[in-house]
XYZ file of C-alpha atoms in Angstrom:
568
model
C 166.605 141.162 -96.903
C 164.863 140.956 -99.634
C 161.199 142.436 -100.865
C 159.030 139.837 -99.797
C 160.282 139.633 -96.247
C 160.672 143.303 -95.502
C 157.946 144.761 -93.282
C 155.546 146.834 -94.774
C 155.924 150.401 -93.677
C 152.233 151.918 -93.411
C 150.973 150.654 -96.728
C 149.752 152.172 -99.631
C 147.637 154.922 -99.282
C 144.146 154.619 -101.841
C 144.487 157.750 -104.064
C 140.945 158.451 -105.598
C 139.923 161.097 -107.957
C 136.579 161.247 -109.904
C 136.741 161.898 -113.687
C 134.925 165.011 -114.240
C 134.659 165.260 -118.642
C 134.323 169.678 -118.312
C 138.196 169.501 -117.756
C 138.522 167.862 -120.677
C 140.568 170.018 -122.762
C 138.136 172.095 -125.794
C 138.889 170.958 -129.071
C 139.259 175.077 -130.029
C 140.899 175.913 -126.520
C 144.872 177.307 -128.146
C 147.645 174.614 -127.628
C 150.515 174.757 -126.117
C 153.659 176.362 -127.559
C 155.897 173.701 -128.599
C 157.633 175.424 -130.884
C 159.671 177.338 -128.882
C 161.123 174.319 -126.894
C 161.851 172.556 -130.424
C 163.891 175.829 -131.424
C 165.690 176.414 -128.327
C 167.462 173.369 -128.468
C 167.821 173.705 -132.756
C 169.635 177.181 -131.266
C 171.429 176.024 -128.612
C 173.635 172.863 -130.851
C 172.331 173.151 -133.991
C 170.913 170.270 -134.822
C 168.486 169.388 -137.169
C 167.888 165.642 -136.375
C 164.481 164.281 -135.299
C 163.040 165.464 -131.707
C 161.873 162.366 -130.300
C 158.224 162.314 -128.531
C 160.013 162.376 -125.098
C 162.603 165.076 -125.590
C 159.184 167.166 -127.145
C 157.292 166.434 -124.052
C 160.146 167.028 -121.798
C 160.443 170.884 -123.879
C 156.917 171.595 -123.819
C 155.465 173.005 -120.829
C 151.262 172.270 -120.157
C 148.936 173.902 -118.769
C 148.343 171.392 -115.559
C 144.625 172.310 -115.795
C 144.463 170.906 -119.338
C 144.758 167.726 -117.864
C 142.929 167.834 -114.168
C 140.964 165.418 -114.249
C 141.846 162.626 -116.452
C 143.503 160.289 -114.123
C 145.051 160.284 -110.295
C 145.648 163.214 -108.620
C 149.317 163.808 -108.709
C 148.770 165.638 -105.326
C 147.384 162.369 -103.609
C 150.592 160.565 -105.078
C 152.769 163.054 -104.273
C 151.260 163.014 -100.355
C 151.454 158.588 -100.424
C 155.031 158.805 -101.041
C 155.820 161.555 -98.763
C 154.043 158.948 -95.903
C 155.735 155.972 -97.185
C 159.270 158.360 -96.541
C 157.731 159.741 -93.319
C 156.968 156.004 -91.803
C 160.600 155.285 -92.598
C 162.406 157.766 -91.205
C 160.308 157.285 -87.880
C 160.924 153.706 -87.734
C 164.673 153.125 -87.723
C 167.658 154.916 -86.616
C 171.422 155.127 -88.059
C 173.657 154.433 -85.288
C 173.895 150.766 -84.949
C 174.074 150.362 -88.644
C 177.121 153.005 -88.786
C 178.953 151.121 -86.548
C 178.134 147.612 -87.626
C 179.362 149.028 -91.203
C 182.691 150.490 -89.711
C 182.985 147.001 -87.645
C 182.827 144.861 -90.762
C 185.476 146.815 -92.885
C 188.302 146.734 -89.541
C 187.230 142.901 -89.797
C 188.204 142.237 -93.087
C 191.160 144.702 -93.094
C 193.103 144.151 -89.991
C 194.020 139.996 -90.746
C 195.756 141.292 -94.752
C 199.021 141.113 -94.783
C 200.314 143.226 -97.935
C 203.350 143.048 -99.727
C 206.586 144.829 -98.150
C 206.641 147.894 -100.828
C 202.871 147.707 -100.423
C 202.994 147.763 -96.743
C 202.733 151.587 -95.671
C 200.099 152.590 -98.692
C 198.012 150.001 -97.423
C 198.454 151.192 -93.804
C 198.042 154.682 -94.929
C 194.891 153.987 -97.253
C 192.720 152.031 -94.599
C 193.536 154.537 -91.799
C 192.387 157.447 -94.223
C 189.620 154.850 -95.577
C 190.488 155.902 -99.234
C 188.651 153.689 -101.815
C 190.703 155.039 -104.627
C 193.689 154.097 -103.112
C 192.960 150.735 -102.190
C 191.479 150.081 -105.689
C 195.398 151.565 -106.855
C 196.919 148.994 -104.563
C 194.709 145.703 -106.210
C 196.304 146.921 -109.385
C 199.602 147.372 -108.071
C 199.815 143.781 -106.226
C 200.149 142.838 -109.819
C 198.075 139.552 -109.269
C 194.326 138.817 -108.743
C 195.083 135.161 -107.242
C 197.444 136.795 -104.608
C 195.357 135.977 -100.942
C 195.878 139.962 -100.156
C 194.539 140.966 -103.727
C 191.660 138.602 -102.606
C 191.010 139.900 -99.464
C 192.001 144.155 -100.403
C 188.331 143.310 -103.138
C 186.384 142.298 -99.778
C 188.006 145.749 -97.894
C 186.668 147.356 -100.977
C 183.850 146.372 -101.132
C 182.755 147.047 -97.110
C 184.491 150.214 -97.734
C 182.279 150.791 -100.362
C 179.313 150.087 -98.372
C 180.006 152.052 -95.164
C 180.644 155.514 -97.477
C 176.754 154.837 -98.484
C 175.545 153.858 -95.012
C 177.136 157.338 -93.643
C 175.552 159.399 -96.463
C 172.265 157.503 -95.842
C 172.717 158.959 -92.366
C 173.943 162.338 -93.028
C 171.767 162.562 -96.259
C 168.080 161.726 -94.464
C 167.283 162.500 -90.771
C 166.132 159.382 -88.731
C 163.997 159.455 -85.495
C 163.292 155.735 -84.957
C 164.673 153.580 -82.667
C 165.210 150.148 -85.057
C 168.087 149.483 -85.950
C 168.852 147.864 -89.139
C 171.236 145.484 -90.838
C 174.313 147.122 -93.571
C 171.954 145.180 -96.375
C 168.960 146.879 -95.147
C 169.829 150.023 -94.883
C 170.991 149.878 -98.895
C 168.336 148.670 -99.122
C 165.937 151.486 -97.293
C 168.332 154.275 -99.319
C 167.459 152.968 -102.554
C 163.948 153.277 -101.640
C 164.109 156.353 -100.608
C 166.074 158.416 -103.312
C 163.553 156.414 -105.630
C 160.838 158.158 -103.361
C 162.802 161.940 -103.739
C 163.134 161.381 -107.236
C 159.605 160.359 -107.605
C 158.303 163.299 -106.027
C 160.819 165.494 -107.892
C 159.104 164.091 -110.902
C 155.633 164.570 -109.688
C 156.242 167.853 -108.780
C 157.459 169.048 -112.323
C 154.775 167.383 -113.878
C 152.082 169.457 -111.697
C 153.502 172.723 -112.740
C 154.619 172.259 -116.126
C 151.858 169.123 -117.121
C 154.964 167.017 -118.402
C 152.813 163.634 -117.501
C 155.933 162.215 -119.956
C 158.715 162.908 -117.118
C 156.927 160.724 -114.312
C 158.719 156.827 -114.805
C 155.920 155.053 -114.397
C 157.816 151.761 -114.072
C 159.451 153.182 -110.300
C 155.965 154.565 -109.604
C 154.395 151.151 -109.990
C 156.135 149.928 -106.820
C 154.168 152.559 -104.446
C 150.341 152.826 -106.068
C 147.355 150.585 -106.329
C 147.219 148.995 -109.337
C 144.216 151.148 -110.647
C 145.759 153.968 -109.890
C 149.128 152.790 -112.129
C 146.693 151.703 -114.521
C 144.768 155.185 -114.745
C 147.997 157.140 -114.605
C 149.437 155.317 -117.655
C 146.468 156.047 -119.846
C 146.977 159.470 -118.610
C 150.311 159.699 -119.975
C 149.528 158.066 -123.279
C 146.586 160.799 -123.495
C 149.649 163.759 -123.175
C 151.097 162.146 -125.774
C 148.275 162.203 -128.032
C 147.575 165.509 -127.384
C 151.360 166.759 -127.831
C 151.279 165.298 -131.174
C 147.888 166.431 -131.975
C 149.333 169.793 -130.951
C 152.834 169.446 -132.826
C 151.253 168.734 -136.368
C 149.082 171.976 -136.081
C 152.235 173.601 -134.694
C 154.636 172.682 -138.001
C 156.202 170.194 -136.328
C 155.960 167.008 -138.668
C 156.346 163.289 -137.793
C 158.049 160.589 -139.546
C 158.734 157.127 -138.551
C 161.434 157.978 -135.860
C 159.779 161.826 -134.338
C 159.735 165.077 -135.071
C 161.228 167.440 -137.398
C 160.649 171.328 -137.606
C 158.827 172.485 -140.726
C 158.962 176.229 -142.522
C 155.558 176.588 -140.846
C 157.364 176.127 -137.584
C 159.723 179.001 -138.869
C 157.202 180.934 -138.808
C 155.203 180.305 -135.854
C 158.237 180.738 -133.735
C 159.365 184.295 -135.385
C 155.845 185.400 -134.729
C 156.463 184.544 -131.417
C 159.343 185.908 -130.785
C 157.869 189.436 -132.242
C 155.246 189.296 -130.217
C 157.614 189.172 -126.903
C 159.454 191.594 -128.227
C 156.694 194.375 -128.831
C 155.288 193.489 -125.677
C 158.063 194.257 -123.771
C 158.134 197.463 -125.847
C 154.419 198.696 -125.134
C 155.603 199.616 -121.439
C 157.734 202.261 -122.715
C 154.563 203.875 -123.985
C 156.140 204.023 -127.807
C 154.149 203.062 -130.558
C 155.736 200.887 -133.359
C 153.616 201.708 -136.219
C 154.554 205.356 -138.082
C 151.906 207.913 -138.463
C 150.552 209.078 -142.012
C 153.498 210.943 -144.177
C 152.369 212.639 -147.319
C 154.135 212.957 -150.150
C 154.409 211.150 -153.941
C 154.118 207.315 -153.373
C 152.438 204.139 -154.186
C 150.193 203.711 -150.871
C 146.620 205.971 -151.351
C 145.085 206.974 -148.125
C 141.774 208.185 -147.524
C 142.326 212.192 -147.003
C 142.218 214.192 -149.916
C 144.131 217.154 -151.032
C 142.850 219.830 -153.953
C 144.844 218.940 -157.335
C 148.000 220.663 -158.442
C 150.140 220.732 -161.599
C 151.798 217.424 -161.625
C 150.002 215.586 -159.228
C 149.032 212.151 -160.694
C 145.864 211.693 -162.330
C 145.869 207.704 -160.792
C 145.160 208.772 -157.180
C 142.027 211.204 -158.697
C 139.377 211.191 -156.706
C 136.468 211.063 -158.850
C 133.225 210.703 -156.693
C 134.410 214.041 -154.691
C 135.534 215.870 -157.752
C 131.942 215.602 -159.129
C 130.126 216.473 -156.441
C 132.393 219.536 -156.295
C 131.502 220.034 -159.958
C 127.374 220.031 -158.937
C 128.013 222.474 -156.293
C 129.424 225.228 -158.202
C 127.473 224.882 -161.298
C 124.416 223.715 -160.026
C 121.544 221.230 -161.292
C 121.968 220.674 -165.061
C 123.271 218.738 -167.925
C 126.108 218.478 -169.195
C 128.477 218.552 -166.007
C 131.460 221.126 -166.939
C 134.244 219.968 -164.772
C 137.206 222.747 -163.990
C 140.889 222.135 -162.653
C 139.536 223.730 -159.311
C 136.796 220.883 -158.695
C 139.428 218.326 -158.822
C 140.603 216.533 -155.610
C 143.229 213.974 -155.813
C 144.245 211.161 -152.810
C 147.059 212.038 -150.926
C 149.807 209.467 -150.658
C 152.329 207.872 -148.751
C 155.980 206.812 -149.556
C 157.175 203.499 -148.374
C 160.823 203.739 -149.521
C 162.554 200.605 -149.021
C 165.393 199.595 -147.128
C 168.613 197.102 -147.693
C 170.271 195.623 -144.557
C 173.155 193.000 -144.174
C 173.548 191.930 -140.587
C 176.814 190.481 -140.173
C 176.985 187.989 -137.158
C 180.270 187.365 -135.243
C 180.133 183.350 -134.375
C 184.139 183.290 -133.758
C 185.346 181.333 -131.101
C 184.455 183.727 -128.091
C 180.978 183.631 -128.494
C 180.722 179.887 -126.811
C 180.905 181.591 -123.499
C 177.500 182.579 -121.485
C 175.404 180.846 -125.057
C 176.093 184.598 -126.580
C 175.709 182.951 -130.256
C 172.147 181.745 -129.413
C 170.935 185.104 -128.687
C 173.180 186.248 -132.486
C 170.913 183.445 -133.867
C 167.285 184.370 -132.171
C 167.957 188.503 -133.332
C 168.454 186.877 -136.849
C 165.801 184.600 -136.981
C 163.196 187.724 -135.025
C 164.653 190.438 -137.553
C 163.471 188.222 -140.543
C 160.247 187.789 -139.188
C 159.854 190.773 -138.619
C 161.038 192.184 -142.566
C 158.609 189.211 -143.543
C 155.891 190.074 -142.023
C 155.686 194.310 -142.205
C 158.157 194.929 -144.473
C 158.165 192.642 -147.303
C 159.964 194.777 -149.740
C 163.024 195.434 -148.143
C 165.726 193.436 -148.758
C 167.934 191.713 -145.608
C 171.008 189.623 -145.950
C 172.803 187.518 -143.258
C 176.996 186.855 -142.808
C 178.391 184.433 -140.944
C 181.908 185.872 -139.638
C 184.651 184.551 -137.744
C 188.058 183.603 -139.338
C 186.606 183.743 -142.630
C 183.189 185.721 -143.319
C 180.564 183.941 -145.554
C 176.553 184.535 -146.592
C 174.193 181.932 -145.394
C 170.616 181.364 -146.047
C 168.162 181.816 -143.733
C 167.566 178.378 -143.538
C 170.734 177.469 -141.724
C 170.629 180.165 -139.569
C 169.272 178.126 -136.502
C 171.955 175.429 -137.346
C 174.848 177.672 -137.328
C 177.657 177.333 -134.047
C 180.342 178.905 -133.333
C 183.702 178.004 -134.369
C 185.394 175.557 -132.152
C 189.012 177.100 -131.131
C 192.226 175.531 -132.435
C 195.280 177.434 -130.778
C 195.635 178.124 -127.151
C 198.957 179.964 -127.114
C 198.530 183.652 -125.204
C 200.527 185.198 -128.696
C 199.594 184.386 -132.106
C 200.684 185.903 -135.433
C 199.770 183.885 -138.179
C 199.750 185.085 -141.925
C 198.491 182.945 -144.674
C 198.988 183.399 -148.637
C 195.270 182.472 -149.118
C 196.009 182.700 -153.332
C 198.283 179.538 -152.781
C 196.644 176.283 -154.372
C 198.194 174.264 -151.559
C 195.747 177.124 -149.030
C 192.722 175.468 -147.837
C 190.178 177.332 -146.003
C 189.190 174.225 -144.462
C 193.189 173.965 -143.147
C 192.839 177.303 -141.293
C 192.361 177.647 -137.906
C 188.652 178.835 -137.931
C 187.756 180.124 -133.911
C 189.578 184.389 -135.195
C 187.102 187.524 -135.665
C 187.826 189.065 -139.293
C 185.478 191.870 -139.157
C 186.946 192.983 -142.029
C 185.709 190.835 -144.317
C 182.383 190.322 -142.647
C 181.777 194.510 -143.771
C 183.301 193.611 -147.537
C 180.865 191.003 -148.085
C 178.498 193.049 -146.663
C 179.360 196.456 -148.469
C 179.470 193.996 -151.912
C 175.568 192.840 -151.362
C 174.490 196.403 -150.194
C 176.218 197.625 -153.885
C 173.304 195.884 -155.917
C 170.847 197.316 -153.968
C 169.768 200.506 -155.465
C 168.023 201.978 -151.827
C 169.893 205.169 -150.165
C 169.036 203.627 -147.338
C 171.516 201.109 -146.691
C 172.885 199.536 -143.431
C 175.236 196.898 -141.662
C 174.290 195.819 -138.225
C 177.229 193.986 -136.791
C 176.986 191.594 -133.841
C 180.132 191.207 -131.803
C 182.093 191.231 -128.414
C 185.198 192.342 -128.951
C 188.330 193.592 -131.206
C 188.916 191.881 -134.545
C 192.032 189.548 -134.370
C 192.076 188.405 -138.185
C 192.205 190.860 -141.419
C 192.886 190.183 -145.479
C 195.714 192.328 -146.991
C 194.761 191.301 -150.601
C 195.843 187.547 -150.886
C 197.270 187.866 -147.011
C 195.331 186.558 -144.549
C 196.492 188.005 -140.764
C 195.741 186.071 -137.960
C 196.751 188.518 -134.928
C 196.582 187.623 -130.735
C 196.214 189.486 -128.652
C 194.564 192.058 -131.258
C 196.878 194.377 -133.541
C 196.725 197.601 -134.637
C 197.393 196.501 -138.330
C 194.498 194.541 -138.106
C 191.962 197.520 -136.551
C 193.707 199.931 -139.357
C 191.935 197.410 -141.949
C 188.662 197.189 -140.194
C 189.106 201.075 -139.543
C 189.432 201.112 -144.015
C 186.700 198.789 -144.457
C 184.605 201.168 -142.751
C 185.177 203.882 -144.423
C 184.578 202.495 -147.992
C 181.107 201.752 -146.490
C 180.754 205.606 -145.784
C 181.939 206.466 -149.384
C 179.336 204.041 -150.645
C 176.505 205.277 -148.376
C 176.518 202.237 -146.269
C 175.974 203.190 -142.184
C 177.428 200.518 -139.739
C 175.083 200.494 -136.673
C 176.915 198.005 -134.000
C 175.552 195.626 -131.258
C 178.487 195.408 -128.694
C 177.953 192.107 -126.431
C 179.179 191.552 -123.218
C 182.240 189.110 -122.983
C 184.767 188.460 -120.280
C 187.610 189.402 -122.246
C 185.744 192.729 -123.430
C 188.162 195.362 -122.274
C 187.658 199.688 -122.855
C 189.875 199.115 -125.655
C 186.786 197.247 -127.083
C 184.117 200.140 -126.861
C 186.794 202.330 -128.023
C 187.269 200.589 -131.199
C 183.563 200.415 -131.720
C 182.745 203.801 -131.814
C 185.526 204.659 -133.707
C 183.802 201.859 -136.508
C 180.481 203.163 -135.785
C 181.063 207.329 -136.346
C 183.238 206.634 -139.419
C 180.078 205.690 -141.033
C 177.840 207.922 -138.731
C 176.714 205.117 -137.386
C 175.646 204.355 -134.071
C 176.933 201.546 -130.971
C 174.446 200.142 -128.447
C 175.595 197.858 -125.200
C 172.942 195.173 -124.728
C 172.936 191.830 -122.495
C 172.576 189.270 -125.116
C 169.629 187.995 -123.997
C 167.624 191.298 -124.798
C 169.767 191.642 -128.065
C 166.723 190.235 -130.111
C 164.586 193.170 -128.710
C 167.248 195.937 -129.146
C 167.957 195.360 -133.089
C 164.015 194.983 -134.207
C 163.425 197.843 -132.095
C 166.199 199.971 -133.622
C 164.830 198.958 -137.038
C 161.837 199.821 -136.693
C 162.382 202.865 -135.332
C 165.214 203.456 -138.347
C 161.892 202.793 -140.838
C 159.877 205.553 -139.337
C 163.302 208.301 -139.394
C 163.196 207.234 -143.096
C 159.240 207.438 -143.963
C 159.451 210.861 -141.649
């Protein structure tokens, strides 16, 4: 049956809302955070490429009230489809239709006559009404013109349509009593998964304000055209706003949509800080250090009388000649001693050199664990940035090979795709070879190993005692150097730990401490932890077990709270 003849079901219901301008959203009211959205899927597969305006507004959730207002209620559209669904379901019922469906497909079955060798699949198929196997036997008869080929397309196809009349009937519950035809009740099914989806649609968009997720082309069957009409200019108003909104945010548009900007960087490492001391202020700790005196560059306000040595640069001179007055009195010429003096005390702000070292082997895929590595990178920066410009931080990428990267394509990074699936592997590579190439080598193995060597060689410039490694990882090492000898070792070796093991202790004999972040994995084993602390203590270092997705709070948290052991 087709559109114009079907009977209208109830109508359309008039949806009506009055434009009221104080909704209106203020010009200094803060936007949205669209950052975060943008970066969450730059974290999760690493691409850089342009965000389109739709996959922006489908990231970005709105304050609904933002837009109240502004065009038809989405609760009056959301309540005319639910009566256009309710009118159906009491109008018709599911039985006749089920077995008119069922009728038509032993119809067109029962006069084929198949081939001999194709008798008893065909047989077999219709009694177990198995669409796959019918469509195997129309490729198997071996000719399209053949009259059962012909005929096993119109079995298919009847086939085809009683599997959707029965999950129309098991799928909605139907408490008319008119029956309808096969065509109309594909018809009436269509309609009314466009309906749930429609609703589905309206029903994000009232929580989240994602006007952009409604298809307004489906919705135009069910509304008045003013209230289309309205709702369209609502959605190009979201728009404008979430572009308004992205350009103040760092996110800058070209011809073809959005790409994230250093300011964008920023904005999103501020606000990842600022969940991260949040959570923090519950435990009642404070995360700024209290005054420590002692020879520095930072003055503070208290004063201290003046001793041999103290620097003359932190004198205070207003204080030291009022002392002056007082002892001597009214009268010219002031005759300043060593006892009026009264210098600034200071505060030391030593500085600190960290390397983190971030395991993106081939494990890490599972449960996203390298997009929680990635957001404790791009949080710990941030934070250095921000409070603690002077110390110096370092990131390595590690898995088969261990390499420093930039900050800049931290976000990008992914971890290693894996190569070999065989349970044992023992692979060993003469990596001084001209013929070796890196690029040749399977990539997915942890080297730990020479993750801390390219850490402990950019800690050795650094002229700070207070040096440090944090290493991010879930498990053993399975891949070590023995000078031009790369090992490649599955299930893990004890060669291979021996030569993390020696790493770690040329860290200790340089000063370096190795402070490790042990994620979950489901291959980690107690092997695992065992292995960590015995890293960790050879450089009296410390271990900490963390879901990844608080990893970003446990590292800027321990570093912090490593700055204030060091100014104490």
């Amino acid at each position: 049956m087709t559109r114009s003849t079907r009977p209208k079901l109830g109508g359309v219901i008039h949806a009506y809302q009055k434009y009221d301008p104080r909704h209106f959203p203020s010009p200094t009211q803060p936007p949205p955070d669209l950052v975060s959205g943008a970066f969450e899927h730059l974290l999760m597969y690493g691409d850089l490429r342009e965000l389109t305006e739709e996959e922006l507004a489908r990231a970005v959730r709105i304050d609904p009230s933002q837009l109240a207002g502004l065009g038809p209620s989405l609760e009056a559209l959301m309540a005319l489809l639910r009566e256009r669904k309710r009118k159906i379901l009491e109008t018709y019922e599911t039985a006749t239709v089920q077995r008119e469906a069922r009728s038509r497909y032993d119809e067109a079955a029962r006069p084929l006559d198949p081939p001999r060798r194709l008798r008893e699949r065909f047989r077999r198929a219709v009694h177990q009404e198995q669409l796959y196997e019918l469509e195997r036997l129309w490729y198997a008869t071996g000719d399209d013109r053949h009259p059962f080929a012909r005929g096993l397309l119109r079995v298919i196809r009847h086939l085809g349509d009683l599997y959707q009349v029965d999950e129309l009937a098991a799928k909605y519950e139907f408490i008319g009593r008119r029956s309808m035809t096969v065509e109309q009740a594909l018809e009436i099914k269509e309609e009314l998964e466009k309906i749930d989806e429609l609703l589905r649609q309206l029903e994000e968009a009232a929580k989240t304000g994602q006007i952009a997720v409604i298809d307004l082309d489906a919705m135009r069957e069910f509304t008045e055209p003013g209230d289309w009409e309205r709702l369209r200019q609502l959605q190009e108003l979201a728009q404008d706003l979430l572009r308004e909104w992205a350009e103040r945010q760092g996110l800058e548009r070209d011809g073809k949509g959005f790409r994230l900007t250093p300011r964008a960087y920023r904005l999103f490492q501020g606000k990842l800080l600022e969940r991260i001391f949040s959570e923090l202020e519950a435990s009642r700790t404070g995360r700024h250090t209290g005054p420590v005196v002692g020879e520095g560059s930072v003055e503070l306000e208290a004063t201290k009388p003046y001793e041999f040595g103290d620097s003359l640069a932190q004198l205070d001179l207003t204080q030291s000649m009022l002392n002056a007055l007082v002892r001597q009195g009214p009268g010219l010429p002031v005759r300043m001693r060593s006892d009026d003096l009264v210098v600034h005390r200071t505060r030391n702000t030593p500085k600190c050199a960290t390397v983190v070292v971030m395991d993106l082997s081939g494990s890490t895929r599972y449960d996203g664990i390298y997009i929680h590595v990635k957001r404790m990178a791009l949080a710990l920066q941030g934070l250095i940035l921000q409070e603690y410009p002077g110390d110096f931080l370092r990131f390595v990428e590690m898995a088969t090979f261990a390499r420093v990267v930039p900050p800049g394509e931290i976000a990008t990074l992914l971890p290693k795709p894996v190569t070999i699936f065989d349970p044992v592997v023992r692979l060993k590579i003469d990596m001084s070879r001209e013929e070796a190439n890196p690029l040749l080598v399977p990539p997915h193995f942890t080297n730990i190993q020479h993750g801390l060597e390219q850490a402990r060689r950019l800690l050795a410039a650094q002229d700070s005692p207070n040096r440090q490694i944090i290493l991010i990882t879930d498990g053993l090492p399975t891949a070590h150097f023995e000078h031009p000898w790369l090992y490649m070792l599955y299930p893990p070796d004890p060669l291979t730990e021996e030569a993390t093991l020696r790493e770690g202790r040329l860290c200790h004999r340089d000063g370096i401490t190795i402070n490790i972040f042990l994620l979950p994995s489901w291959s980690q084993s107690e092997e695992d932890v065992r292995f960590a602390y015995r890293l960790a203590e050879s450089t009296r270092g410390r271990v900490f077990f963390t879901a990844g997705k608080d990893l970003d709070r446990y590292v800027v948290w321990d570093y912090v709270k490593r700055k204030r052991e060091i100014l104490s």
